[in-house]
Structure formats: structure tokens, C-alpha cells
Short mmCIF file of C-alpha atoms in Angstrom, two decimals:
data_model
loop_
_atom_site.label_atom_id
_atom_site.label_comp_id
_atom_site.label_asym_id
_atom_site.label_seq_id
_atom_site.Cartn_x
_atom_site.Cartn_y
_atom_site.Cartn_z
CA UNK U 1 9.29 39.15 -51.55
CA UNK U 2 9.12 37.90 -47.36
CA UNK U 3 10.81 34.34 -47.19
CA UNK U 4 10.52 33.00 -44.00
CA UNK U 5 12.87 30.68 -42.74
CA UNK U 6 11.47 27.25 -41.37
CA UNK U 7 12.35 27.47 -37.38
CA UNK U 8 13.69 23.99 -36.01
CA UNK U 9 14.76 22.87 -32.79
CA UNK U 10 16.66 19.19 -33.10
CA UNK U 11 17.00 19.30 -29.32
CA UNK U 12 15.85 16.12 -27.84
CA UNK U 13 12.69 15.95 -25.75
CA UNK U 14 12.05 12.79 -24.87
CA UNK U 15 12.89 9.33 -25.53
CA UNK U 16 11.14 6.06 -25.12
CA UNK U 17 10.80 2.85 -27.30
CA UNK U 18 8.32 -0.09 -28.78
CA UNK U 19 8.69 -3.64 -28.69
CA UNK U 20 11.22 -2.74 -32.26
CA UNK U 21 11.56 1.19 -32.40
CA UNK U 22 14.03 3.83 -30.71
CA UNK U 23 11.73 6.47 -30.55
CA UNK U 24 12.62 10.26 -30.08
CA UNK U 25 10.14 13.51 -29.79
CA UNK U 26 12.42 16.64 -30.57
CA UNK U 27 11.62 20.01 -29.33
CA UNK U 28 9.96 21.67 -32.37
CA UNK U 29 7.41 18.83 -31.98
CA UNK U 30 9.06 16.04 -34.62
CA UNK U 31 9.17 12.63 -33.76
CA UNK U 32 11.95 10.52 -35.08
CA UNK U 33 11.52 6.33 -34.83
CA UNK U 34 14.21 4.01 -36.44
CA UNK U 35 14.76 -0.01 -35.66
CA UNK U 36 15.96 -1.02 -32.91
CA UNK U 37 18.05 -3.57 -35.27
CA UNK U 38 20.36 -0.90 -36.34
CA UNK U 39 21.83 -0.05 -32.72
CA UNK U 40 23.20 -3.50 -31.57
CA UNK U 41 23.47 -1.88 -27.87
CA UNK U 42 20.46 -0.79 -27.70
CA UNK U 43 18.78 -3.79 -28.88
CA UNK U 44 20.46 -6.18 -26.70
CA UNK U 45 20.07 -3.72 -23.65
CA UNK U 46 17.23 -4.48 -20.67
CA UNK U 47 14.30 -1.99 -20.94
CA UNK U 48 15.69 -0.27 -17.74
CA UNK U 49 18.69 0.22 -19.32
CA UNK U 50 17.21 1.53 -21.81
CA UNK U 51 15.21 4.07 -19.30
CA UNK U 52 18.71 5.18 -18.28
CA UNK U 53 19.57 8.14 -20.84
CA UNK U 54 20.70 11.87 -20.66
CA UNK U 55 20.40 14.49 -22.99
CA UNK U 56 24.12 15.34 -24.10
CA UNK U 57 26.08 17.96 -26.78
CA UNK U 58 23.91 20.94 -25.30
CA UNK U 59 20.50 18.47 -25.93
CA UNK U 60 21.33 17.81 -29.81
CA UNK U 61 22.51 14.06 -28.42
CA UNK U 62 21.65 11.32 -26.55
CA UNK U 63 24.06 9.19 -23.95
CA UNK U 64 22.92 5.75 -21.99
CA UNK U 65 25.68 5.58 -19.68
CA UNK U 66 24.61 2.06 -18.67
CA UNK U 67 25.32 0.78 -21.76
CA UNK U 68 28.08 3.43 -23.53
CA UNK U 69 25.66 4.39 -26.56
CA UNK U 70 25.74 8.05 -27.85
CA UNK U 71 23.57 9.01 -30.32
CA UNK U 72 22.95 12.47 -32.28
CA UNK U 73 19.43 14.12 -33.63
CA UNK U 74 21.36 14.78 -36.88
CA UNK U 75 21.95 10.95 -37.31
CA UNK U 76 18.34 9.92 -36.56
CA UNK U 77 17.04 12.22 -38.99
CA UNK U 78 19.76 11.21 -41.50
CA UNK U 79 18.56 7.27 -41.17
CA UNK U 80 22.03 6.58 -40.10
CA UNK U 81 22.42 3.23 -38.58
CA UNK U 82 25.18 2.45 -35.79
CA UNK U 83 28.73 1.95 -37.53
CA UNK U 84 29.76 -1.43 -37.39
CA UNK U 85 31.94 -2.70 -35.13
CA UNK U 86 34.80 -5.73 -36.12
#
């Protein structure tokens, strides 16, 4: 019996968003789009901070320096909102 393993790559491509998505292309050709609702920063952020982001954790994250949000592929693709904040 030949099983072949599924080959993924969670690394991020590219990022860009909608009027109310966060949406990320990965490397193996996914795209991932959740609300803009669930990441307070990012919602309340200008579009050109928004514009401002670097890949980071060897390309399996996502950093806006302007505004102090990290976020991971493994989240996105979980549905995991941003934790709230008291």
C-alpha cells in the first residue's frame, strides 16, 4: 500500500484585506480570510497601517510593527480570534 503524505507549506505569502476581511495567501497556494471584527487592532488600524507587515517566526507569522499585532498561520487556520484584552 503507497500513502502519500499531503505536502503543506503554512508560510505566509502575502497579505492584504477587504472592506471586513484579513486576508492571507500561504505558500502551498491556500488562502485564509477571517473578520476583521475579531482583531480589534487591526480593525481600528488606517489601511496604511495595515500595508505595514513583515513575515515573522521563520514566515509561519505575521507582525505590523505600526500597530504591535502578531499573528500566526496556525491561528488563522484554527478560526482563532484575538484574546481579549481587560
Amino acid at each position: 500500500m503507497n500513502i502519500s503524505a499531503k505536502v503543506t507549506d503554512e508560510r505566509v505569502l502575502d497579505v492584504r484585506f477587504d472592506a471586513a476581511s484579513l486576508i492571507v495567501d500561504l505558500m502551498d497556494g491556500r488562502t485564509i480570510a477571517a473578520p476583521l471584527a475579531w482583531y480589534p487592532r487591526l480593525l481600528h488600524a488606517t489601511p496604511e497601517q495595515r500595508a505595514v507587515w513583515e513575515r515573522a517566526g521563520g514566515g509561519y507569522g505575521i507582525h505590523w510593527p505600526e500597530i504591535d499585532e502578531d499573528l500566526s498561520t496556525e491561528g488563522l487556520l484554527r478560526g482563532a480570534p484575538a484574546p481579549r484584552t481587560h
